[in-house]
Amino acid sequence: MRVLVITGAGVSAESGIPTFRGKDGYWRNLDPAKLATPEAFARDPELVWEWYRERRQRICNAQPNAAHAAIAKLARHADEFLLVTQNVDDLHARAGLPKEKMVQIHGDIFVTRCSRCSFSDAGRGGSPEPPTDRAVLQRGRLRSIAPTSENDVDLPRCPECDALMRPGVVWFGEQLDSRKVEIVENFLRRGSCDLVFVVGTTAVFGYIIDWAVQAAGRKGQLIEVNLEETPVSQFATQLVRGPAAIALPRIVDELIN
Ligand code: APR
């Protein structure tokens, strides 16, 4: 059995992580679609970092739910498996899904990287505690330099080029990491899938729909698990309208037993 699973914020909703476009997605009355941009970071890096620090904290305090566990279980039973998640949290990994079976296509909220050069603290290992500035500075061997403006006081700076460090996520209007795209495309190139799940995403990005449709090919099942209709729904062979943490364990148990 060859399986592709694509997930979005809805899969972590039942772990208490707000979705982006849901009613809880707003932060201090600010629209995430406007905060998660290079423009917002250029305008007010302090504010953007504060949002990310709060999100890191919330994720650290959250636990994977039954949907994450069901996906990890499916991965153990599939002959070939890939998860493409748009989520920057680590709940799939904490549910036991091995890193080599997953691509975080929109990055990893626990990575801190330079906003100008290629310096990054990725691969640091260890627990993903939300870095205080001090933790970021120590772990990523970053150093603090004299702030260039009042607002920059506590912000981490790059040890290589002194530019501001930023969260290692893909913001609106930015390119995907080509190495990650390649992993997905190589998986798709090796053959179509028997099963494709699209779980908890509004699928606003064309590549999400394209990958799902391409993976299912002519014979594969394309199963959408979502509370609502999305642009993927029209291509699905099965629509499951319910919370992922209830629907997915049932589907996976039926498949495996
Ligand atoms: N079970 C299943 N689906 C759910 C649940 C749930 N418990 N709760 C919400 N959903 C669905 C919603 O109906 C919606 O379609 O999850 C989806 C969440 O959508 P978004 O908030 O738009 O999240 P996502 O699709 O992951 O966003 C994609 O956009 O904001 C950027 O880069 C960010 O990765 C993110 C991307």
CSV table of N, CA and C in Angstrom, one decimal, residues 47-187:
chain,number,residue,atom,x,y,z
A,47,LEU,N,6.9,42.6,17.1
A,47,LEU,CA,5.5,42.1,17.1
A,47,LEU,C,5.4,40.7,16.5
A,48,VAL,N,6.1,40.5,15.4
A,48,VAL,CA,6.0,39.2,14.7
A,48,VAL,C,6.7,38.1,15.6
A,49,TRP,N,7.8,38.5,16.2
A,49,TRP,CA,8.5,37.5,17.1
A,49,TRP,C,7.6,37.2,18.3
A,50,GLU,N,6.9,38.2,18.8
A,50,GLU,CA,6.0,37.9,20.0
A,50,GLU,C,5.0,36.9,19.6
A,51,TRP,N,4.4,37.1,18.4
A,51,TRP,CA,3.4,36.2,18.0
A,51,TRP,C,3.9,34.7,17.9
A,52,TYR,N,5.1,34.6,17.3
A,52,TYR,CA,5.8,33.3,17.1
A,52,TYR,C,6.1,32.7,18.5
A,53,ARG,N,6.6,33.6,19.4
A,53,ARG,CA,7.0,33.0,20.7
A,53,ARG,C,5.8,32.5,21.4
A,54,GLU,N,4.7,33.2,21.3
A,54,GLU,CA,3.4,32.7,22.0
A,54,GLU,C,3.0,31.4,21.3
A,55,ARG,N,3.1,31.3,20.0
A,55,ARG,CA,2.7,30.1,19.3
A,55,ARG,C,3.6,28.9,19.7
A,56,ARG,N,4.9,29.2,19.8
A,56,ARG,CA,5.9,28.1,20.2
A,56,ARG,C,5.5,27.6,21.6
A,57,GLN,N,5.2,28.5,22.5
A,57,GLN,CA,4.8,28.2,23.8
A,57,GLN,C,3.5,27.3,23.8
A,58,ARG,N,2.6,27.7,23.1
A,58,ARG,CA,1.3,27.0,23.0
A,58,ARG,C,1.5,25.6,22.5
A,59,ILE,N,2.3,25.5,21.5
A,59,ILE,CA,2.6,24.2,20.9
A,59,ILE,C,3.3,23.3,21.9
A,60,CYS,N,4.3,23.8,22.6
A,60,CYS,CA,5.0,23.1,23.6
A,60,CYS,C,4.1,22.5,24.7
A,61,ASN,N,3.0,23.3,25.0
A,61,ASN,CA,2.1,22.9,26.0
A,61,ASN,C,1.0,21.9,25.5
A,62,ALA,N,1.0,21.8,24.2
A,62,ALA,CA,-0.1,20.9,23.6
A,62,ALA,C,0.4,19.5,23.4
A,63,GLN,N,-0.5,18.6,23.2
A,63,GLN,CA,-0.2,17.2,23.0
A,63,GLN,C,-0.8,16.8,21.7
A,64,PRO,N,-0.1,15.8,21.0
A,64,PRO,CA,-0.6,15.3,19.8
A,64,PRO,C,-2.0,14.7,20.1
A,65,ASN,N,-2.9,14.7,19.1
A,65,ASN,CA,-4.2,14.1,19.3
A,65,ASN,C,-4.4,12.8,18.6
A,66,ALA,N,-5.6,12.2,18.6
A,66,ALA,CA,-5.8,10.9,18.0
A,66,ALA,C,-5.6,10.9,16.5
A,67,ALA,N,-5.8,12.1,15.9
A,67,ALA,CA,-5.5,12.2,14.4
A,67,ALA,C,-4.0,12.0,14.1
A,68,HIS,N,-3.2,12.7,14.9
A,68,HIS,CA,-1.8,12.5,14.7
A,68,HIS,C,-1.4,11.1,14.9
A,69,ALA,N,-1.9,10.5,15.9
A,69,ALA,CA,-1.6,9.1,16.3
A,69,ALA,C,-2.0,8.2,15.2
A,70,ALA,N,-3.2,8.4,14.6
A,70,ALA,CA,-3.7,7.5,13.5
A,70,ALA,C,-2.8,7.6,12.3
A,71,ILE,N,-2.3,8.8,12.0
A,71,ILE,CA,-1.4,9.0,10.8
A,71,ILE,C,-0.1,8.3,11.0
A,72,ALA,N,0.4,8.3,12.3
A,72,ALA,CA,1.6,7.6,12.6
A,72,ALA,C,1.4,6.1,12.4
A,73,LYS,N,0.2,5.7,12.9
A,73,LYS,CA,-0.1,4.2,12.8
A,73,LYS,C,-0.2,3.8,11.3
A,74,LEU,N,-0.8,4.6,10.5
A,74,LEU,CA,-1.0,4.3,9.1
A,74,LEU,C,0.4,4.2,8.4
A,75,ALA,N,1.3,5.1,8.8
A,75,ALA,CA,2.7,5.1,8.3
A,75,ALA,C,3.4,3.8,8.6
A,76,ARG,N,3.1,3.3,9.8
A,76,ARG,CA,3.8,2.0,10.2
A,76,ARG,C,3.3,0.9,9.3
A,77,HIS,N,2.1,0.9,8.9
A,77,HIS,CA,1.5,-0.2,8.1
A,77,HIS,C,1.6,-0.1,6.6
A,78,ALA,N,1.9,1.1,6.1
A,78,ALA,CA,2.0,1.3,4.7
A,78,ALA,C,3.4,0.8,4.2
A,79,ASP,N,3.4,0.3,2.9
A,79,ASP,CA,4.7,-0.1,2.4
A,79,ASP,C,5.5,1.1,2.0
A,80,GLU,N,4.8,2.1,1.5
A,80,GLU,CA,5.5,3.4,1.2
A,80,GLU,C,4.6,4.5,1.7
A,81,PHE,N,5.2,5.5,2.4
A,81,PHE,CA,4.4,6.5,3.0
A,81,PHE,C,5.1,7.9,3.0
A,82,LEU,N,4.3,8.9,2.7
A,82,LEU,CA,4.9,10.3,2.9
A,82,LEU,C,3.8,11.2,3.5
A,83,LEU,N,4.1,11.9,4.5
A,83,LEU,CA,3.2,13.0,5.0
A,83,LEU,C,3.8,14.3,4.5
A,84,VAL,N,2.9,15.1,3.9
A,84,VAL,CA,3.3,16.5,3.6
A,84,VAL,C,2.4,17.3,4.5
A,85,THR,N,3.0,18.0,5.5
A,85,THR,CA,2.2,18.8,6.4
A,85,THR,C,2.5,20.3,6.2
A,86,GLN,N,1.5,21.1,6.2
A,86,GLN,CA,1.6,22.5,6.1
A,86,GLN,C,1.9,23.1,7.5
A,87,ASN,N,1.7,22.2,8.5
A,87,ASN,CA,1.9,22.7,9.9
A,87,ASN,C,3.3,22.9,10.3
A,88,VAL,N,3.5,23.9,11.0
A,88,VAL,CA,4.9,24.2,11.5
A,88,VAL,C,5.1,23.7,12.9
A,89,ASP,N,4.1,23.1,13.5
A,89,ASP,CA,4.2,22.5,14.8
A,89,ASP,C,4.9,21.1,14.7
A,90,ASP,N,5.2,20.5,15.9
A,90,ASP,CA,5.9,19.3,15.9
A,90,ASP,C,5.0,18.1,16.4
A,91,LEU,N,3.7,18.3,16.2
A,91,LEU,CA,2.8,17.3,16.8
A,91,LEU,C,2.8,16.0,16.0
A,92,HIS,N,3.1,16.0,14.7
A,92,HIS,CA,3.2,14.7,14.0
A,92,HIS,C,4.4,14.0,14.5
A,93,ALA,N,5.5,14.7,14.7
A,93,ALA,CA,6.7,14.0,15.1
A,93,ALA,C,6.5,13.4,16.5
A,94,ARG,N,5.9,14.2,17.4
A,94,ARG,CA,5.7,13.8,18.8
A,94,ARG,C,4.7,12.6,18.8
A,95,ALA,N,3.9,12.4,17.8
A,95,ALA,CA,3.0,11.3,17.8
A,95,ALA,C,3.7,10.0,17.3
A,96,GLY,N,5.0,10.2,16.9
A,96,GLY,CA,5.8,9.0,16.6
A,96,GLY,C,6.0,8.8,15.1
A,97,LEU,N,5.7,9.8,14.3
A,97,LEU,CA,6.0,9.7,12.9
A,97,LEU,C,7.5,10.0,12.6
A,98,PRO,N,8.2,9.1,12.0
A,98,PRO,CA,9.6,9.3,11.8
A,98,PRO,C,9.9,10.5,10.8
A,99,LYS,N,10.9,11.3,11.1
A,99,LYS,CA,11.2,12.5,10.4
A,99,LYS,C,11.3,12.2,8.9
A,100,GLU,N,11.9,11.0,8.5
A,100,GLU,CA,12.2,10.7,7.1
A,100,GLU,C,10.9,10.4,6.3
A,101,LYS,N,9.8,10.3,7.1
A,101,LYS,CA,8.5,10.0,6.4
A,101,LYS,C,7.6,11.3,6.3
A,102,MET,N,8.3,12.4,6.6
A,102,MET,CA,7.4,13.7,6.6
A,102,MET,C,8.2,14.9,6.1
A,103,VAL,N,7.4,15.7,5.4
A,103,VAL,CA,8.0,17.0,4.9
A,103,VAL,C,7.1,18.1,5.5
A,104,GLN,N,7.8,19.0,6.2
A,104,GLN,CA,7.1,20.2,6.7
A,104,GLN,C,7.3,21.3,5.7
A,105,ILE,N,6.3,21.3,4.8
A,105,ILE,CA,6.5,22.1,3.5
A,105,ILE,C,6.5,23.6,3.8
A,106,HIS,N,5.9,24.0,5.0
A,106,HIS,CA,5.9,25.5,5.3
A,106,HIS,C,6.9,25.8,6.5
A,107,GLY,N,7.8,24.8,6.7
A,107,GLY,CA,8.8,25.0,7.7
A,107,GLY,C,8.5,24.5,9.1
A,108,ASP,N,9.4,25.0,10.0
A,108,ASP,CA,9.4,24.4,11.4
A,108,ASP,C,9.4,25.6,12.3
A,109,ILE,N,8.4,25.8,13.1
A,109,ILE,CA,8.4,27.0,14.0
A,109,ILE,C,9.5,27.0,15.0
A,110,PHE,N,10.1,25.9,15.3
A,110,PHE,CA,11.1,25.8,16.3
A,110,PHE,C,12.5,26.1,15.7
A,111,VAL,N,12.6,26.3,14.4
A,111,VAL,CA,13.9,26.7,13.8
A,111,VAL,C,13.9,28.2,13.8
A,112,THR,N,15.1,28.8,14.0
A,112,THR,CA,15.4,30.2,13.9
A,112,THR,C,16.5,30.4,12.9
A,113,ARG,N,16.2,31.2,11.9
A,113,ARG,CA,17.2,31.4,10.8
A,113,ARG,C,17.4,32.9,10.5
A,114,CYS,N,18.4,33.1,9.8
A,114,CYS,CA,18.8,34.5,9.5
A,114,CYS,C,17.8,35.0,8.4
A,115,SER,N,17.4,36.3,8.6
A,115,SER,CA,16.5,36.9,7.6
A,115,SER,C,17.3,37.3,6.3
A,116,ARG,N,18.6,37.2,6.4
A,116,ARG,CA,19.4,37.7,5.2
A,116,ARG,C,20.2,36.5,4.6
A,117,CYS,N,21.1,35.9,5.4
A,117,CYS,CA,22.0,34.9,4.9
A,117,CYS,C,21.4,33.5,5.2
A,118,SER,N,22.2,32.4,5.0
A,118,SER,CA,21.7,31.1,5.1
A,118,SER,C,21.8,30.5,6.5
A,119,PHE,N,22.3,31.3,7.4
A,119,PHE,CA,22.5,30.8,8.8
A,119,PHE,C,21.2,30.3,9.4
A,120,SER,N,21.3,29.2,10.1
A,120,SER,CA,20.1,28.6,10.7
A,120,SER,C,20.5,27.7,11.9
A,121,ASP,N,19.6,27.6,12.9
A,121,ASP,CA,19.9,26.7,14.0
A,121,ASP,C,19.2,25.4,13.8
A,122,ALA,N,18.8,25.1,12.6
A,122,ALA,CA,18.1,23.8,12.3
A,122,ALA,C,19.1,22.7,12.6
A,123,GLY,N,18.4,21.6,13.1
A,123,GLY,CA,19.3,20.4,13.4
A,123,GLY,C,19.9,20.5,14.7
A,124,ARG,N,19.5,21.4,15.5
A,124,ARG,CA,20.0,21.6,16.8
A,124,ARG,C,19.8,20.4,17.8
A,125,GLY,N,18.7,19.7,17.5
A,125,GLY,CA,18.3,18.5,18.3
A,125,GLY,C,17.8,19.0,19.6
A,126,GLY,N,17.5,18.0,20.5
A,126,GLY,CA,17.0,18.4,21.8
A,126,GLY,C,15.6,18.7,21.8
A,127,SER,N,15.1,19.2,22.9
A,127,SER,CA,13.7,19.4,23.1
A,127,SER,C,13.3,20.7,22.5
A,128,PRO,N,12.1,20.8,22.0
A,128,PRO,CA,11.7,22.1,21.3
A,128,PRO,C,11.0,23.0,22.3
A,129,GLU,N,11.7,23.3,23.4
A,129,GLU,CA,11.2,24.3,24.3
A,129,GLU,C,11.2,25.7,23.6
A,130,PRO,N,10.2,26.5,23.9
A,130,PRO,CA,10.1,27.8,23.2
A,130,PRO,C,11.3,28.6,23.7
A,131,PRO,N,12.1,29.0,22.7
A,131,PRO,CA,13.3,29.7,23.2
A,131,PRO,C,13.0,31.1,23.7
A,132,THR,N,13.5,31.4,24.9
A,132,THR,CA,13.5,32.7,25.3
A,132,THR,C,14.7,33.3,24.5
A,133,ASP,N,14.8,34.6,24.5
A,133,ASP,CA,15.9,35.1,23.7
A,133,ASP,C,17.3,34.5,24.2
A,134,ARG,N,17.4,34.3,25.5
A,134,ARG,CA,18.6,33.8,26.0
A,134,ARG,C,18.9,32.3,25.4
A,135,ALA,N,17.8,31.5,25.4
A,135,ALA,CA,17.9,30.2,24.9
A,135,ALA,C,18.3,30.2,23.5
A,136,VAL,N,17.7,31.1,22.7
A,136,VAL,CA,18.0,31.2,21.3
A,136,VAL,C,19.5,31.5,21.1
A,137,LEU,N,19.9,32.5,22.0
A,137,LEU,CA,21.3,32.9,21.8
A,137,LEU,C,22.2,31.8,22.1
A,138,GLN,N,22.0,31.1,23.2
A,138,GLN,CA,22.9,30.0,23.6
A,138,GLN,C,22.9,28.9,22.6
A,139,ARG,N,21.7,28.4,22.3
A,139,ARG,CA,21.5,27.2,21.5
A,139,ARG,C,22.1,27.4,20.1
A,140,GLY,N,21.7,28.5,19.5
A,140,GLY,CA,22.0,28.7,18.1
A,140,GLY,C,23.4,29.4,18.0
A,141,ARG,N,24.1,29.5,19.1
A,141,ARG,CA,25.4,30.2,19.2
A,141,ARG,C,25.3,31.6,18.6
A,142,LEU,N,24.1,32.2,18.9
A,142,LEU,CA,23.9,33.5,18.4
A,142,LEU,C,24.4,34.5,19.5
A,143,ARG,N,24.7,35.7,19.0
A,143,ARG,CA,25.2,36.7,20.0
A,143,ARG,C,24.3,37.9,19.8
A,144,SER,N,24.2,38.6,20.9
A,144,SER,CA,23.4,39.8,20.9
A,144,SER,C,24.4,41.0,20.6
A,145,ILE,N,23.9,41.9,19.7
A,145,ILE,CA,24.8,43.1,19.5
A,145,ILE,C,24.0,44.3,19.9
A,146,ALA,N,24.6,45.4,19.9
A,146,ALA,CA,23.9,46.6,20.3
A,146,ALA,C,22.7,46.8,19.4
A,147,PRO,N,21.5,47.1,20.0
A,147,PRO,CA,20.3,47.2,19.2
A,147,PRO,C,20.5,48.4,18.2
A,148,THR,N,19.9,48.3,17.1
A,148,THR,CA,19.9,49.4,16.1
A,148,THR,C,18.8,50.3,16.3
A,149,SER,N,17.7,49.8,16.9
A,149,SER,CA,16.6,50.7,17.2
A,149,SER,C,16.0,50.3,18.5
A,150,GLU,N,15.2,51.1,19.1
A,150,GLU,CA,14.5,50.7,20.3
A,150,GLU,C,13.8,49.4,20.3
A,151,ASN,N,13.2,49.1,19.2
A,151,ASN,CA,12.4,47.9,19.1
A,151,ASN,C,13.2,46.7,19.0
A,152,ASP,N,14.4,46.8,18.6
A,152,ASP,CA,15.3,45.6,18.3
A,152,ASP,C,15.9,45.0,19.6
A,153,VAL,N,15.7,45.6,20.7
A,153,VAL,CA,16.4,45.3,21.9
A,153,VAL,C,16.6,43.9,22.2
A,154,ASP,N,15.5,43.1,22.2
A,154,ASP,CA,15.6,41.7,22.6
A,154,ASP,C,15.7,40.7,21.4
A,155,LEU,N,15.8,41.2,20.2
A,155,LEU,CA,15.7,40.3,19.1
A,155,LEU,C,17.0,39.7,18.8
A,156,PRO,N,17.0,38.4,18.4
A,156,PRO,CA,18.2,37.7,18.1
A,156,PRO,C,18.8,38.1,16.8
A,157,ARG,N,20.1,38.2,16.7
A,157,ARG,CA,20.8,38.6,15.5
A,157,ARG,C,21.7,37.5,15.0
A,158,CYS,N,22.0,37.5,13.7
A,158,CYS,CA,22.8,36.5,13.1
A,158,CYS,C,24.2,36.6,13.4
A,159,PRO,N,24.9,35.5,13.8
A,159,PRO,CA,26.3,35.6,14.2
A,159,PRO,C,27.2,35.8,12.9
A,160,GLU,N,26.6,35.5,11.7
A,160,GLU,CA,27.4,35.6,10.5
A,160,GLU,C,27.3,37.0,9.9
A,161,CYS,N,26.1,37.6,9.9
A,161,CYS,CA,26.0,38.8,9.2
A,161,CYS,C,25.2,39.9,9.9
A,162,ASP,N,24.9,39.6,11.2
A,162,ASP,CA,24.2,40.7,12.0
A,162,ASP,C,22.8,41.0,11.7
A,163,ALA,N,22.3,40.4,10.6
A,163,ALA,CA,20.9,40.7,10.3
A,163,ALA,C,20.0,40.1,11.4
A,164,LEU,N,18.7,40.5,11.4
A,164,LEU,CA,17.8,39.9,12.4
A,164,LEU,C,17.5,38.5,12.1
A,165,MET,N,17.4,37.6,13.1
A,165,MET,CA,17.0,36.3,12.9
A,165,MET,C,15.5,36.2,12.8
A,166,ARG,N,14.9,35.2,12.2
A,166,ARG,CA,13.5,35.1,12.0
A,166,ARG,C,13.1,33.7,12.2
A,167,PRO,N,11.8,33.4,12.4
A,167,PRO,CA,11.3,32.0,12.5
A,167,PRO,C,11.6,31.3,11.1
A,168,GLY,N,11.9,30.0,11.2
A,168,GLY,CA,12.2,29.2,10.0
A,168,GLY,C,10.9,28.7,9.4
A,169,VAL,N,10.0,29.6,9.1
A,169,VAL,CA,8.8,29.2,8.4
A,169,VAL,C,8.6,29.9,7.1
A,170,VAL,N,7.7,29.4,6.2
A,170,VAL,CA,7.5,30.0,4.9
A,170,VAL,C,6.4,31.0,5.1
A,171,TRP,N,6.6,32.3,4.8
A,171,TRP,CA,5.6,33.3,4.9
A,171,TRP,C,4.9,33.5,3.6
A,172,PHE,N,3.7,34.1,3.7
A,172,PHE,CA,3.0,34.4,2.4
A,172,PHE,C,3.8,35.1,1.4
A,173,GLY,N,3.8,34.7,0.2
A,173,GLY,CA,4.5,35.3,-0.9
A,173,GLY,C,6.0,34.8,-1.0
A,174,GLU,N,6.4,33.9,-0.1
A,174,GLU,CA,7.7,33.4,-0.2
A,174,GLU,C,7.8,32.0,-0.9
A,175,GLN,N,8.9,31.7,-1.4
A,175,GLN,CA,9.1,30.4,-2.1
A,175,GLN,C,9.2,29.3,-1.2
A,176,LEU,N,8.7,28.1,-1.6
A,176,LEU,CA,8.9,26.9,-0.8
A,176,LEU,C,10.4,26.5,-0.9
A,177,ASP,N,10.8,25.8,0.1
A,177,ASP,CA,12.2,25.2,0.1
A,177,ASP,C,12.3,24.2,-1.0
A,178,SER,N,13.1,24.4,-2.0
A,178,SER,CA,13.2,23.5,-3.2
A,178,SER,C,13.6,22.1,-2.8
A,179,ARG,N,14.4,22.0,-1.8
A,179,ARG,CA,14.8,20.6,-1.4
A,179,ARG,C,13.6,19.8,-0.9
A,180,LYS,N,12.7,20.5,-0.2
A,180,LYS,CA,11.4,19.9,0.3
A,180,LYS,C,10.5,19.5,-0.8
A,181,VAL,N,10.4,20.5,-1.8
A,181,VAL,CA,9.5,20.2,-2.9
A,181,VAL,C,10.0,19.0,-3.7
A,182,GLU,N,11.3,18.9,-3.7
A,182,GLU,CA,11.9,17.7,-4.5
A,182,GLU,C,11.6,16.4,-3.8
A,183,ILE,N,11.6,16.4,-2.5
A,183,ILE,CA,11.2,15.2,-1.8
A,183,ILE,C,9.8,14.7,-2.1
A,184,VAL,N,8.9,15.7,-2.2
A,184,VAL,CA,7.5,15.4,-2.5
A,184,VAL,C,7.4,14.9,-4.0
A,185,GLU,N,8.1,15.6,-4.9
A,185,GLU,CA,8.0,15.3,-6.3
A,185,GLU,C,8.7,14.0,-6.6
A,186,ASN,N,9.7,13.7,-5.9
A,186,ASN,CA,10.4,12.3,-6.1
A,186,ASN,C,9.4,11.2,-5.6
A,187,PHE,N,8.7,11.5,-4.5
A,187,PHE,CA,7.8,10.5,-4.0
A,187,PHE,C,6.7,10.3,-5.1
